mmCIF file of C-alpha atoms in Angstrom:
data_model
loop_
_atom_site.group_PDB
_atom_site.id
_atom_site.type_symbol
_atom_site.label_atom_id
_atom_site.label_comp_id
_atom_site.label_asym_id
_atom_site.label_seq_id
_atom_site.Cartn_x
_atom_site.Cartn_y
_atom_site.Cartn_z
ATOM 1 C CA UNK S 1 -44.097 13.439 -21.366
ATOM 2 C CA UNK S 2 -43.288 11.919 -17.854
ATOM 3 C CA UNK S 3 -42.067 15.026 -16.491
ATOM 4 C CA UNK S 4 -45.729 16.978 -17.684
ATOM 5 C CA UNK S 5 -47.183 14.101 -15.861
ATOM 6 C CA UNK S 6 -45.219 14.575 -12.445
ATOM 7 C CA UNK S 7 -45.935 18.389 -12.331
ATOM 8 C CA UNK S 8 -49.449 17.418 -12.952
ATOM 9 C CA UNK S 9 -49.401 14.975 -10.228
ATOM 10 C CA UNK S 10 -47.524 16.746 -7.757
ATOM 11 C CA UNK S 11 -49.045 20.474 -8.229
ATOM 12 C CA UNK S 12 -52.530 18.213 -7.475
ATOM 13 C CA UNK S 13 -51.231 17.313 -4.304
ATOM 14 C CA UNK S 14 -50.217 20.382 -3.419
ATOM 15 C CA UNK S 15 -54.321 21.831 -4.075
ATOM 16 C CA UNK S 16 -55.547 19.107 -2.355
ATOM 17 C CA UNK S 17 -53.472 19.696 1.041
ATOM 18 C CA UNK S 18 -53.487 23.366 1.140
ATOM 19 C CA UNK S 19 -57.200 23.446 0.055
ATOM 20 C CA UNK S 20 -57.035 27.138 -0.708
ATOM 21 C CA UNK S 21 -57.427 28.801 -4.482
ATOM 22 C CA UNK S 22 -55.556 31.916 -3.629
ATOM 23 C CA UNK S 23 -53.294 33.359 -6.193
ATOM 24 C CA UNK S 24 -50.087 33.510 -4.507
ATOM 25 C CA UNK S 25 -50.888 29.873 -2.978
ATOM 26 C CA UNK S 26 -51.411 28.777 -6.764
ATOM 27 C CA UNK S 27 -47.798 30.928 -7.437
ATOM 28 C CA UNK S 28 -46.145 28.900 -4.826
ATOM 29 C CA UNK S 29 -47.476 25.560 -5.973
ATOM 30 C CA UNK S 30 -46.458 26.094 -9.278
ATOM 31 C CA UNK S 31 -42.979 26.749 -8.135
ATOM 32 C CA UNK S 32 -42.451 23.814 -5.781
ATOM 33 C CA UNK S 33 -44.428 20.944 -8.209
ATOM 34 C CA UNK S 34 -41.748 23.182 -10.922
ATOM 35 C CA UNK S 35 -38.482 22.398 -8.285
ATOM 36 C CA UNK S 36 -39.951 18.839 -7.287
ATOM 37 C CA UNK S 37 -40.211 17.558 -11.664
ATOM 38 C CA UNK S 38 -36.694 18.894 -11.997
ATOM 39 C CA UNK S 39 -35.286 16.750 -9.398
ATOM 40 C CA UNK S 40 -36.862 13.271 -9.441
ATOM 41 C CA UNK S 41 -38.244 13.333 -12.846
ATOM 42 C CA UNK S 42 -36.095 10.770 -14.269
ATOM 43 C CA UNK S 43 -37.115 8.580 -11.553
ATOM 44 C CA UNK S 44 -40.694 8.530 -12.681
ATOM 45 C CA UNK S 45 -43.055 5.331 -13.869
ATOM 46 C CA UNK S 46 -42.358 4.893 -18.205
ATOM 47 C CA UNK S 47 -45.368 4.429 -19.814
ATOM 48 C CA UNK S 48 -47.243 7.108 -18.913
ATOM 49 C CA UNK S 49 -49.811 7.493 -21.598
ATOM 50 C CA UNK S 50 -51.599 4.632 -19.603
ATOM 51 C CA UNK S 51 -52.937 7.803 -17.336
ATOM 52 C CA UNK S 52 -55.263 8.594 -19.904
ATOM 53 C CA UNK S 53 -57.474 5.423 -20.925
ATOM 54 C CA UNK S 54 -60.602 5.392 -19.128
ATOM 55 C CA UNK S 55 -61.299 1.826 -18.797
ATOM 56 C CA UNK S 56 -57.829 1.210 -17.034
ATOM 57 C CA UNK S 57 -60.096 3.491 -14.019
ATOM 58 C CA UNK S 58 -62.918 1.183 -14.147
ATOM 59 C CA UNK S 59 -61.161 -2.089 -13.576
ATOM 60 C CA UNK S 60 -59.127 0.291 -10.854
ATOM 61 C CA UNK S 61 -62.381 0.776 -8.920
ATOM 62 C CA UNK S 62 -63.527 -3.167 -8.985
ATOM 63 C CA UNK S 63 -60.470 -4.318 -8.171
ATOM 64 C CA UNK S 64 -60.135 -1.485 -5.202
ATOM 65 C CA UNK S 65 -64.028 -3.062 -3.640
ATOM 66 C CA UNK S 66 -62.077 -6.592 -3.993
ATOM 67 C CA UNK S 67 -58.744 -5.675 -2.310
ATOM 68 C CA UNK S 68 -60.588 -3.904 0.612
ATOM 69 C CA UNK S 69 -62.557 -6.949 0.985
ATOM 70 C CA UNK S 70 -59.845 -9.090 1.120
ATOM 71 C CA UNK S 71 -58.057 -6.545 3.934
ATOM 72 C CA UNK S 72 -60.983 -7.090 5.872
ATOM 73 C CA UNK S 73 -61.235 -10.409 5.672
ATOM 74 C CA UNK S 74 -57.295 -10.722 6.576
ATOM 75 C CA UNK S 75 -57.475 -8.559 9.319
ATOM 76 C CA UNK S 76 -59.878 -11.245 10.966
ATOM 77 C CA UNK S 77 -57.640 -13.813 10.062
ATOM 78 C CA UNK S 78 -54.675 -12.369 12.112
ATOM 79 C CA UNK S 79 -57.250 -11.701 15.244
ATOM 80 C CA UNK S 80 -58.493 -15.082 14.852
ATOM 81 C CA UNK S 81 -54.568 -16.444 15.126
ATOM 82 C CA UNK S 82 -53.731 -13.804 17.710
ATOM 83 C CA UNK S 83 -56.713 -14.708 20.359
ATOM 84 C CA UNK S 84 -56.796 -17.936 19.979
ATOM 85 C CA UNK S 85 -54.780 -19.444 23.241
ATOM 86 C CA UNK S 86 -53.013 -22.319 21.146
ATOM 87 C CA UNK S 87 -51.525 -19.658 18.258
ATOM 88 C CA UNK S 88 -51.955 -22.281 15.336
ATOM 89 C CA UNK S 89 -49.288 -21.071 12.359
ATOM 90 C CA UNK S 90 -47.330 -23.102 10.607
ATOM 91 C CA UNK S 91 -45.036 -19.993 8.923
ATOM 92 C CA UNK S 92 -42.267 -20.707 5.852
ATOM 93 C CA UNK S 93 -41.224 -19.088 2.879
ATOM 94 C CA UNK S 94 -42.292 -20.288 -0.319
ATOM 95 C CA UNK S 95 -41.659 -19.228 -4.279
ATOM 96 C CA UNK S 96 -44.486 -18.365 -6.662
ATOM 97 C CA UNK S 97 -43.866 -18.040 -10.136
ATOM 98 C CA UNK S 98 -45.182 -14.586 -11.724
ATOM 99 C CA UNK S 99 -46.953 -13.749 -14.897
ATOM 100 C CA UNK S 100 -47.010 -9.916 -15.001
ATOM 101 C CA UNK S 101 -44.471 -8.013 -16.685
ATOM 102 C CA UNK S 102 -43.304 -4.506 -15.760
ATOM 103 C CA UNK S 103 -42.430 -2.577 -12.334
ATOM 104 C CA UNK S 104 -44.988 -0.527 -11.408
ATOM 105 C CA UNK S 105 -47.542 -3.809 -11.905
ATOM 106 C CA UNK S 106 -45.281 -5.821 -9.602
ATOM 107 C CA UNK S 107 -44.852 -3.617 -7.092
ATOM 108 C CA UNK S 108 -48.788 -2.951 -7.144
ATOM 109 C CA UNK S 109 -48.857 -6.928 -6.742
ATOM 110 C CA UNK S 110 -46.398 -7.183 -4.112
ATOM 111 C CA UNK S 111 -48.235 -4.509 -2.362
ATOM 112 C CA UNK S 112 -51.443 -6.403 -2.501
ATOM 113 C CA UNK S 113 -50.194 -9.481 -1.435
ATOM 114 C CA UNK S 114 -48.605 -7.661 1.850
ATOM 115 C CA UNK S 115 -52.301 -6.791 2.619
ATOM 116 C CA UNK S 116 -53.513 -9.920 2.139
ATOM 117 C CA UNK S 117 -54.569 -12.621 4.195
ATOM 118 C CA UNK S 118 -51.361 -14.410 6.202
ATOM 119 C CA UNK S 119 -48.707 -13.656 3.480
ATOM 120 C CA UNK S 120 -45.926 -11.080 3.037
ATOM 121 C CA UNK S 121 -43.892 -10.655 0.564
ATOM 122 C CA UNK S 122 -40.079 -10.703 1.071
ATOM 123 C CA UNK S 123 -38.084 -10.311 -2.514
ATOM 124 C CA UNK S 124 -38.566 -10.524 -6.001
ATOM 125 C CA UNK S 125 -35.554 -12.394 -8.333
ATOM 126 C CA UNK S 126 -35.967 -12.937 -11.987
ATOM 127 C CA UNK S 127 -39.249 -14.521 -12.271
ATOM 128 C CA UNK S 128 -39.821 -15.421 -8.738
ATOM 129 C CA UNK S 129 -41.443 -13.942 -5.713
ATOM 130 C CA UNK S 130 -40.384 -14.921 -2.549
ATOM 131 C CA UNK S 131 -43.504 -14.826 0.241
ATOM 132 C CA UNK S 132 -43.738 -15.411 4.084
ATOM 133 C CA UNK S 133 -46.510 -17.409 4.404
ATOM 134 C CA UNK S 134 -47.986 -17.560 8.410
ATOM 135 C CA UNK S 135 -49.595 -20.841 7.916
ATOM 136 C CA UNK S 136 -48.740 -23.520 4.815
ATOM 137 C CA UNK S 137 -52.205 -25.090 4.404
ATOM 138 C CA UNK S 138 -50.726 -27.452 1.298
ATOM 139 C CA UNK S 139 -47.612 -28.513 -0.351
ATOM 140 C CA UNK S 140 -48.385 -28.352 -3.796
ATOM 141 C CA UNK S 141 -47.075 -25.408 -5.444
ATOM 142 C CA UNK S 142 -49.870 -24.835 -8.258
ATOM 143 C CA UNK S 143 -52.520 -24.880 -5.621
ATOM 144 C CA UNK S 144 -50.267 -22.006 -3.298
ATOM 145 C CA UNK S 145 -49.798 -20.169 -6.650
ATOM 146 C CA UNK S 146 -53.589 -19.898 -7.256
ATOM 147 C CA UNK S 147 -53.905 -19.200 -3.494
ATOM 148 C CA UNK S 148 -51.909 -16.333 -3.136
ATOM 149 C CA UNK S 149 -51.768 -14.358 -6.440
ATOM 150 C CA UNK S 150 -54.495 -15.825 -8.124
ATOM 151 C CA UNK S 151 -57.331 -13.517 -7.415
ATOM 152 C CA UNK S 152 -55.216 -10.576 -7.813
ATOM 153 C CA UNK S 153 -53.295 -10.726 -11.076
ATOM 154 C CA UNK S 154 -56.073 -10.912 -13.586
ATOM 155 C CA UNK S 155 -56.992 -7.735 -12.211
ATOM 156 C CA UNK S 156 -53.845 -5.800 -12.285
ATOM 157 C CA UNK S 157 -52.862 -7.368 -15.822
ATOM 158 C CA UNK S 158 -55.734 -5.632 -16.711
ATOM 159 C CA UNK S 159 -54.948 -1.818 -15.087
ATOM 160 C CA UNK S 160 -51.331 -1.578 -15.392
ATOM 161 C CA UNK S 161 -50.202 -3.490 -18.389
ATOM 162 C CA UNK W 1 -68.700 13.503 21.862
ATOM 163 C CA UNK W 2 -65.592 14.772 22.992
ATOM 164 C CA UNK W 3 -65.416 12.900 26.492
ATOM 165 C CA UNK W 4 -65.447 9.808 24.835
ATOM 166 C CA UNK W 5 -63.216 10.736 22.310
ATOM 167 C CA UNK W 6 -60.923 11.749 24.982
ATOM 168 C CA UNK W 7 -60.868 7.934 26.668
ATOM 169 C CA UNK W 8 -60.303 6.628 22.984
ATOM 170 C CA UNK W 9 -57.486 8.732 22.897
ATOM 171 C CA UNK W 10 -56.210 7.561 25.967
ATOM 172 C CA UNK W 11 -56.098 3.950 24.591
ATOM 173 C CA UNK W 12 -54.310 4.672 21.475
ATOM 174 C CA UNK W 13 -51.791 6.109 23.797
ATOM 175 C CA UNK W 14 -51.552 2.892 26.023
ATOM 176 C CA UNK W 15 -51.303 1.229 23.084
ATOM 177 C CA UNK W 16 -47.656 2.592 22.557
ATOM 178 C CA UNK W 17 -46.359 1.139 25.497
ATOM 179 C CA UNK W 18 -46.314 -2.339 24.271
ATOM 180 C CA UNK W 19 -44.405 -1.017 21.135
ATOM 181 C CA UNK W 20 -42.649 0.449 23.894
ATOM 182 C CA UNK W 21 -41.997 -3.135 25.662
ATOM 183 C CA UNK W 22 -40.581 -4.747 22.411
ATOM 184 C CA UNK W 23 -38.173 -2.022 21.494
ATOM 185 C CA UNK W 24 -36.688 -2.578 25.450
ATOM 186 C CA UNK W 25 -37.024 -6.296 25.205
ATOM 187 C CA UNK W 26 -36.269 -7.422 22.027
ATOM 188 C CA UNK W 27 -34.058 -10.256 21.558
ATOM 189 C CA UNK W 28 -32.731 -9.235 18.356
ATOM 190 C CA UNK W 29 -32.125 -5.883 16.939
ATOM 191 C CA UNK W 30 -34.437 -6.239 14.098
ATOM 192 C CA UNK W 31 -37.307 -6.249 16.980
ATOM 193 C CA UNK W 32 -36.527 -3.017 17.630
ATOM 194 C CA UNK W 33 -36.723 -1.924 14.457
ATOM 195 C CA UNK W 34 -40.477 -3.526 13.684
ATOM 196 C CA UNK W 35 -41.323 -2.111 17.354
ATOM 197 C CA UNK W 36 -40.149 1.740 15.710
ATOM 198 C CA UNK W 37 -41.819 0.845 12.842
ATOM 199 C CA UNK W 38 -45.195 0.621 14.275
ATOM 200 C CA UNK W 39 -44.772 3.081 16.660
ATOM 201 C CA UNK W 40 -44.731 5.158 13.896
ATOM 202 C CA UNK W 41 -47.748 4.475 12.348
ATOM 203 C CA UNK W 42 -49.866 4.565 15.781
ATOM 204 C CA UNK W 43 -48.436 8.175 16.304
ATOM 205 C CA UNK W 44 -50.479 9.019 13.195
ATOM 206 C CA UNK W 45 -53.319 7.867 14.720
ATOM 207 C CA UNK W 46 -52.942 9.967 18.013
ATOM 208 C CA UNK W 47 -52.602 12.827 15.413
ATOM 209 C CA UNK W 48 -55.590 11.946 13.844
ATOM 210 C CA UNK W 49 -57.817 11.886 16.880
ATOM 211 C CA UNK W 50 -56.392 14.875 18.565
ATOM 212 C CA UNK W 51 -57.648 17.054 15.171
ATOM 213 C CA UNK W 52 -61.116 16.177 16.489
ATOM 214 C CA UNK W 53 -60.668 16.655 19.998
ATOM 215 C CA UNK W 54 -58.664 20.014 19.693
ATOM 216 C CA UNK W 55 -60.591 21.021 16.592
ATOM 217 C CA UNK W 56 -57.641 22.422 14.612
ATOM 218 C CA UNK W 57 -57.091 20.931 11.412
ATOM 219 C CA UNK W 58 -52.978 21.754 11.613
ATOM 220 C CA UNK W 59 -52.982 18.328 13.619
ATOM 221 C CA UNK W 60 -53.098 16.711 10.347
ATOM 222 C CA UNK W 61 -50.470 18.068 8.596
ATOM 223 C CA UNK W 62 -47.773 17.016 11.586
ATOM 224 C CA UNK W 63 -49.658 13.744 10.678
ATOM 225 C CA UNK W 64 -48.758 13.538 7.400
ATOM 226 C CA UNK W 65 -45.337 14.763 7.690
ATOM 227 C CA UNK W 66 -44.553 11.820 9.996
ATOM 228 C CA UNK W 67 -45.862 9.030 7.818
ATOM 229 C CA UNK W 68 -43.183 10.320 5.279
ATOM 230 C CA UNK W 69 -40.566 10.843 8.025
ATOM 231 C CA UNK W 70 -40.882 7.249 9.493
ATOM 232 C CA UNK W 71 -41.010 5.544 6.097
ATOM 233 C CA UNK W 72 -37.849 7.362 5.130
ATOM 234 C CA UNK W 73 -36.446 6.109 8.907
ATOM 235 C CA UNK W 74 -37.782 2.602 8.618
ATOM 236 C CA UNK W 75 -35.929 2.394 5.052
ATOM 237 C CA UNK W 76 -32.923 3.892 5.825
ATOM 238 C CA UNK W 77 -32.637 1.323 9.630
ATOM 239 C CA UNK W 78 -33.238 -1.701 6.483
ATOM 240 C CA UNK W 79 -30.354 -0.412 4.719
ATOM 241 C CA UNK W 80 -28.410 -0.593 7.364
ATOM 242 C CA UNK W 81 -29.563 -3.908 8.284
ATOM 243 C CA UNK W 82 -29.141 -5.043 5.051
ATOM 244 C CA UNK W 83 -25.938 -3.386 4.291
ATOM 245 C CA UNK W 84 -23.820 -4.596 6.844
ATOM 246 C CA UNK W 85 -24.023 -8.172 6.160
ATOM 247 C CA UNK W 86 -22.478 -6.702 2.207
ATOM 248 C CA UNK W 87 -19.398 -4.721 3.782
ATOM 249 C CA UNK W 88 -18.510 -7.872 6.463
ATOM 250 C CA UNK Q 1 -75.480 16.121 11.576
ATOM 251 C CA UNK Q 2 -75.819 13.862 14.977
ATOM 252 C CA UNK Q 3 -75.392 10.718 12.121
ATOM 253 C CA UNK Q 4 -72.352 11.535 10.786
ATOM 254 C CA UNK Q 5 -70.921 12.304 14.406
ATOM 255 C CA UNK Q 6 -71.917 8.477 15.696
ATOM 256 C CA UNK Q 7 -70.430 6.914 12.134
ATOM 257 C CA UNK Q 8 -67.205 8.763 12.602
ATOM 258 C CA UNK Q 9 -67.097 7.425 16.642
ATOM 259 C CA UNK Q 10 -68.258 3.675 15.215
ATOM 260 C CA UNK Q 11 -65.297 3.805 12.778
ATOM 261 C CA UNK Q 12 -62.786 5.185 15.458
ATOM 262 C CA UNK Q 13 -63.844 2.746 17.692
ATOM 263 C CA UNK Q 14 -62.947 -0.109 14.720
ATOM 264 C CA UNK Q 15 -59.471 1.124 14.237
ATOM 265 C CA UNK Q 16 -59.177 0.754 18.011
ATOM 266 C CA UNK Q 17 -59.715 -2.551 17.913
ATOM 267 C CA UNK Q 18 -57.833 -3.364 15.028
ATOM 268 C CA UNK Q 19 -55.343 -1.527 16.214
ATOM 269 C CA UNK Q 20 -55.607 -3.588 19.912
ATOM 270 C CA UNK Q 21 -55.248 -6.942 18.174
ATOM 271 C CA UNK Q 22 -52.023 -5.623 15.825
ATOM 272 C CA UNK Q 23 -50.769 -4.703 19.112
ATOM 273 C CA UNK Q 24 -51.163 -7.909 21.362
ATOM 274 C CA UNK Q 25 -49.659 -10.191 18.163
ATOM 275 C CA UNK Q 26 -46.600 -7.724 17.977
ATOM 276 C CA UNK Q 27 -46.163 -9.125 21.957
ATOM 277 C CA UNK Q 28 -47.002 -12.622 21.340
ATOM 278 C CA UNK Q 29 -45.649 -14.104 18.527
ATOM 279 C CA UNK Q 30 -42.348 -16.237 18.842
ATOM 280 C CA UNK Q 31 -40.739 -14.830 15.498
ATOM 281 C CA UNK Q 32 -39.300 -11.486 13.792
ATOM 282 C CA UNK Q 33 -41.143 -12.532 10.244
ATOM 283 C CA UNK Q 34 -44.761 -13.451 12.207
ATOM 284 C CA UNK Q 35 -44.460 -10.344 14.083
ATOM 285 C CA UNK Q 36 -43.951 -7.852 11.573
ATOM 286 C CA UNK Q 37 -46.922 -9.623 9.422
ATOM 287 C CA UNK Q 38 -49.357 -10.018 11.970
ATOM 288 C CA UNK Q 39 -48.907 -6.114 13.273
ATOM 289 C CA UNK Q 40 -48.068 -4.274 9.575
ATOM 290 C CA UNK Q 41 -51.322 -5.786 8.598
ATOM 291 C CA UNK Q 42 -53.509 -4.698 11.813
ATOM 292 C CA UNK Q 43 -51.984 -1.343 12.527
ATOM 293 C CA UNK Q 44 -52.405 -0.367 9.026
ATOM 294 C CA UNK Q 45 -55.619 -1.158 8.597
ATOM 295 C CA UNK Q 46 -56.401 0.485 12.190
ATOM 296 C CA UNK Q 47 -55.330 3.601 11.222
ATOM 297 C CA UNK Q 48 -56.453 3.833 8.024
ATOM 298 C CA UNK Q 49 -60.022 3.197 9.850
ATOM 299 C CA UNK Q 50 -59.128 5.761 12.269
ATOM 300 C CA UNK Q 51 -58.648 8.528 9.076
ATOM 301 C CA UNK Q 52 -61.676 7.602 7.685
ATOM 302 C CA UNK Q 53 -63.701 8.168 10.556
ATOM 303 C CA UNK Q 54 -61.992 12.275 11.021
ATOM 304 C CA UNK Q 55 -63.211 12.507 7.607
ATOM 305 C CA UNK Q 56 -66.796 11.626 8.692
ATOM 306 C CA UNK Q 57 -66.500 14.126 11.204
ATOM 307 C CA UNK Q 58 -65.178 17.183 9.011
ATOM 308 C CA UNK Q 59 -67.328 16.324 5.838
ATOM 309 C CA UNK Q 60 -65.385 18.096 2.506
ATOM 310 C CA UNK Q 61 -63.691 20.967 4.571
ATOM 311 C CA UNK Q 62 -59.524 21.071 4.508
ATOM 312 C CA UNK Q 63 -59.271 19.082 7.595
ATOM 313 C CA UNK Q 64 -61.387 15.730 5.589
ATOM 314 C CA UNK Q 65 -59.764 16.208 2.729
ATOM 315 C CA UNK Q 66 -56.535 16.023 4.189
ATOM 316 C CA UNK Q 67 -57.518 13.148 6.012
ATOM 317 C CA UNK Q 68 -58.328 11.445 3.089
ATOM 318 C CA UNK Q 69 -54.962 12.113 1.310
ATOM 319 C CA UNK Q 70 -53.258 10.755 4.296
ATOM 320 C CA UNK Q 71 -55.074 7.172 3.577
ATOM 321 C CA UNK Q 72 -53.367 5.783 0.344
ATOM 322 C CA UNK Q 73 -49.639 7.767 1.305
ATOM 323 C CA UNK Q 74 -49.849 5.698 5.311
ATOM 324 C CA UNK Q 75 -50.968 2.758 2.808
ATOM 325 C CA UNK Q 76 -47.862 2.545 0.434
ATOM 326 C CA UNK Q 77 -45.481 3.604 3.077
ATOM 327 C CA UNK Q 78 -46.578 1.342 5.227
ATOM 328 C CA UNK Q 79 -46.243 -1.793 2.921
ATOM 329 C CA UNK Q 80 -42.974 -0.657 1.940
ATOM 330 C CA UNK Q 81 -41.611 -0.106 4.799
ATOM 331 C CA UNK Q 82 -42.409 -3.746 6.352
ATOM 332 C CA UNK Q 83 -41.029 -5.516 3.012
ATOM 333 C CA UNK Q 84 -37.811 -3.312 3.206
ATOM 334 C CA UNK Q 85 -37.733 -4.665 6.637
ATOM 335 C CA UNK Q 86 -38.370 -8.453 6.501
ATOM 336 C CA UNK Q 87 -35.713 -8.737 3.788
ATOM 337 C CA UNK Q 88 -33.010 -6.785 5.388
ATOM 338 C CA UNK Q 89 -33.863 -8.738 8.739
ATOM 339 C CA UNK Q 90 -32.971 -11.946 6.227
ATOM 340 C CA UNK Q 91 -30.063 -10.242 4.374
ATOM 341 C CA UNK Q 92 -28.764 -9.863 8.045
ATOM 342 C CA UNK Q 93 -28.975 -13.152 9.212
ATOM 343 C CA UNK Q 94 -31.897 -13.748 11.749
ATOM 344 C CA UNK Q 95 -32.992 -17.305 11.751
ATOM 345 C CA UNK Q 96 -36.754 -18.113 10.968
ATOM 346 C CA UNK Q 97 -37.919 -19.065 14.267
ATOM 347 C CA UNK Q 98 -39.191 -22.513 15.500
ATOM 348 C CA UNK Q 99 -41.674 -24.859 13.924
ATOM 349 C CA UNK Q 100 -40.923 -23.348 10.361
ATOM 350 C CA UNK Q 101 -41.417 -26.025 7.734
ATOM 351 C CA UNK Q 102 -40.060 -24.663 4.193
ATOM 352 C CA UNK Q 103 -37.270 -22.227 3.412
ATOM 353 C CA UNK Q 104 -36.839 -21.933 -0.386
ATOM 354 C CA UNK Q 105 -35.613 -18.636 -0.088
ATOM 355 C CA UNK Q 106 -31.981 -19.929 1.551
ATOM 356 C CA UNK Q 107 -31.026 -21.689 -2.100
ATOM 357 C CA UNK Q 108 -31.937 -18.461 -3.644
ATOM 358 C CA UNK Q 109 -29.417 -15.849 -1.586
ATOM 359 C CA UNK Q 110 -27.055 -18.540 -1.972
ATOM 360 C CA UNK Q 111 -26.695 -18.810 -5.575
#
């Protein structure tokens, strides 16, 4: 089942960058997505009957309006720090507890919380993730929790699990 | 159109010199790395702009053949960095 | 027609900036960890801007579309790349630089 889901994936990409329906472009396609499943099929996502439930795509597209948002918004925040002549961070690591379950989920949530305001994140151990944080605004950890996975992880409990 | 697409290109090609600066002056060697690491991406910007300017749509595909390239360099210069502190 | 060409330049011009202010914090800030965040998040961003605005210009020919396959792969590689990064700079020992006020990640290498 994963490895139909691969070729489907990769002979996709393959239509979309060529961008030509010729038949011996469609040949080769089929021969390199065919090469490409053999090899690094067994390192595909599990689970993959989760491609074809449509209301996984609608949360996908609110939560994709929210994240740009919030990429905007932290792109301002690094200007803002940048500019300013007095640099005001206040940087640290700190460890947030996590709720989600599953690998592709985390690292969707990792990935969002690299893009996000001030915070990167640096390593994930048991139940823990481990996050830079540019500027510690409290010292209470429920708060931080709330602050920096909070918005995101009702969301992608929603697409991925 | 293309004049001032020109100058803009121009800048995105000034801004590689202060990539440029902390890969020469880095203190440590993991400021190198970060300064490789973003020169990477901007070079996909120069690519991007020159498809307009030139008109050839070829540009793009160098493009994306570099993002892959310099994510597969920036992970394998981690490993390294990573590794080394394992085998001491 | 004469629209779509002054969105694409308005976009380009964005990513510039963006791109401008990534730069300047990869000079000024004192540490390896601030660095890294401040121009992974900036650059990104910049470029991805920059992409959007080529596909403006080319509407649904090859040239867009490729330019908008290019977004989400510079996305994920990019984010990627900069965590790979910031823990193998820790792994190999840089120090978090001054006026850091919490480390709970020391405890957790340790153990």
């Amino acid at each position: 089942m994963r490895y139909v889901a691969l070729f489907i994936i990769a002979f996709l990409f393959w239509l979309l960058i060529t961008f030509n329906l010729a038949i011996e472009n469609i040949i080769v396609g089929i021969v390199a997505a065919g090469i490409t499943t053999v090899l690094f099929g067994k390192y595909f996502i599990t689970g993959v009957n989760k491609f074809i439930q449509p209301h996984r795509y609608f949360w996908l597209i609110i939560y994709i309006f929210i994240f740009i948002w919030e990429c905007i918004k932290a792109n301002f925040d690094v200007a803002y720090r940048v500019l300013h002549p007095a640099m005001p961070i206040k940087p640290g690591i700190v460890k947030v507890k996590l709720n989600i379950k599953g690998d592709f989920a985390r690292m969707m949530l990792a990935n969002s919380i690299t893009m996000t305001p001030g915070t990167i994140s640096v390593d994930i151990i048991d139940d823990y993730i481990f996050i830079h944080w540019i500027y510690i605004s409290t010292d209470n950890p429920e708060e931080y929790s709330e602050k920096v996975s909070g918005r995101f992880e009702k969301y992608i409990k929603k697409i991925f699990e | 159109m293309i004049d001032y697409l020109n100058i803009l290109l121009y800048v995105q090609i000034a801004l590689c010199v202060f990539c440029l600066y902390r890969i020469i002056r880095g203190p440590s060697i993991a400021d190198r790395m970060v300064g490789i690491d973003i020169f990477g991406i901007l070079v996909v910007g120069i690519c991007a702009i020159l498809s307009i300017t030139t008109n050839r749509s070829f540009v793009l595909d160098i493009g994306i053949a570099w993002i892959i390239l310099s994510f597969i360099g920036t992970l394998t210069l981690a490993k390294y960095l990573s590794g080394k502190k394992l085998n001491e | 027609m004469n629209n779509m060409e002054a969105l694409s330049t308005i976009f380009i011009c964005i990513g510039i900036l963006f791109n401008l202010f990534g730069c300047i914090g990869l000079i000024r800030l004192p540490d390896v960890y601030n660095r890294l965040q401040a121009a992974t998040k900036c650059v990104t961003l910049g470029c991805c801007s920059i992409l959007l605005g080529v596909f403006f210009h080319f509407g649904f020919t090859d040239a867009g579309i490729k330019a908008l396959v290019a977004i989400p792969l510079l996305f994920f590689g990019a984010t990627v790349a900069a965590h790979a990064l910031v823990k193998g700079a820790y792994l190999f020992g840089i120090k978090l630089g001054e006026g850091t006020i919490k480390d709970d990640y020391k405890d957790a290498v340790k153990s």
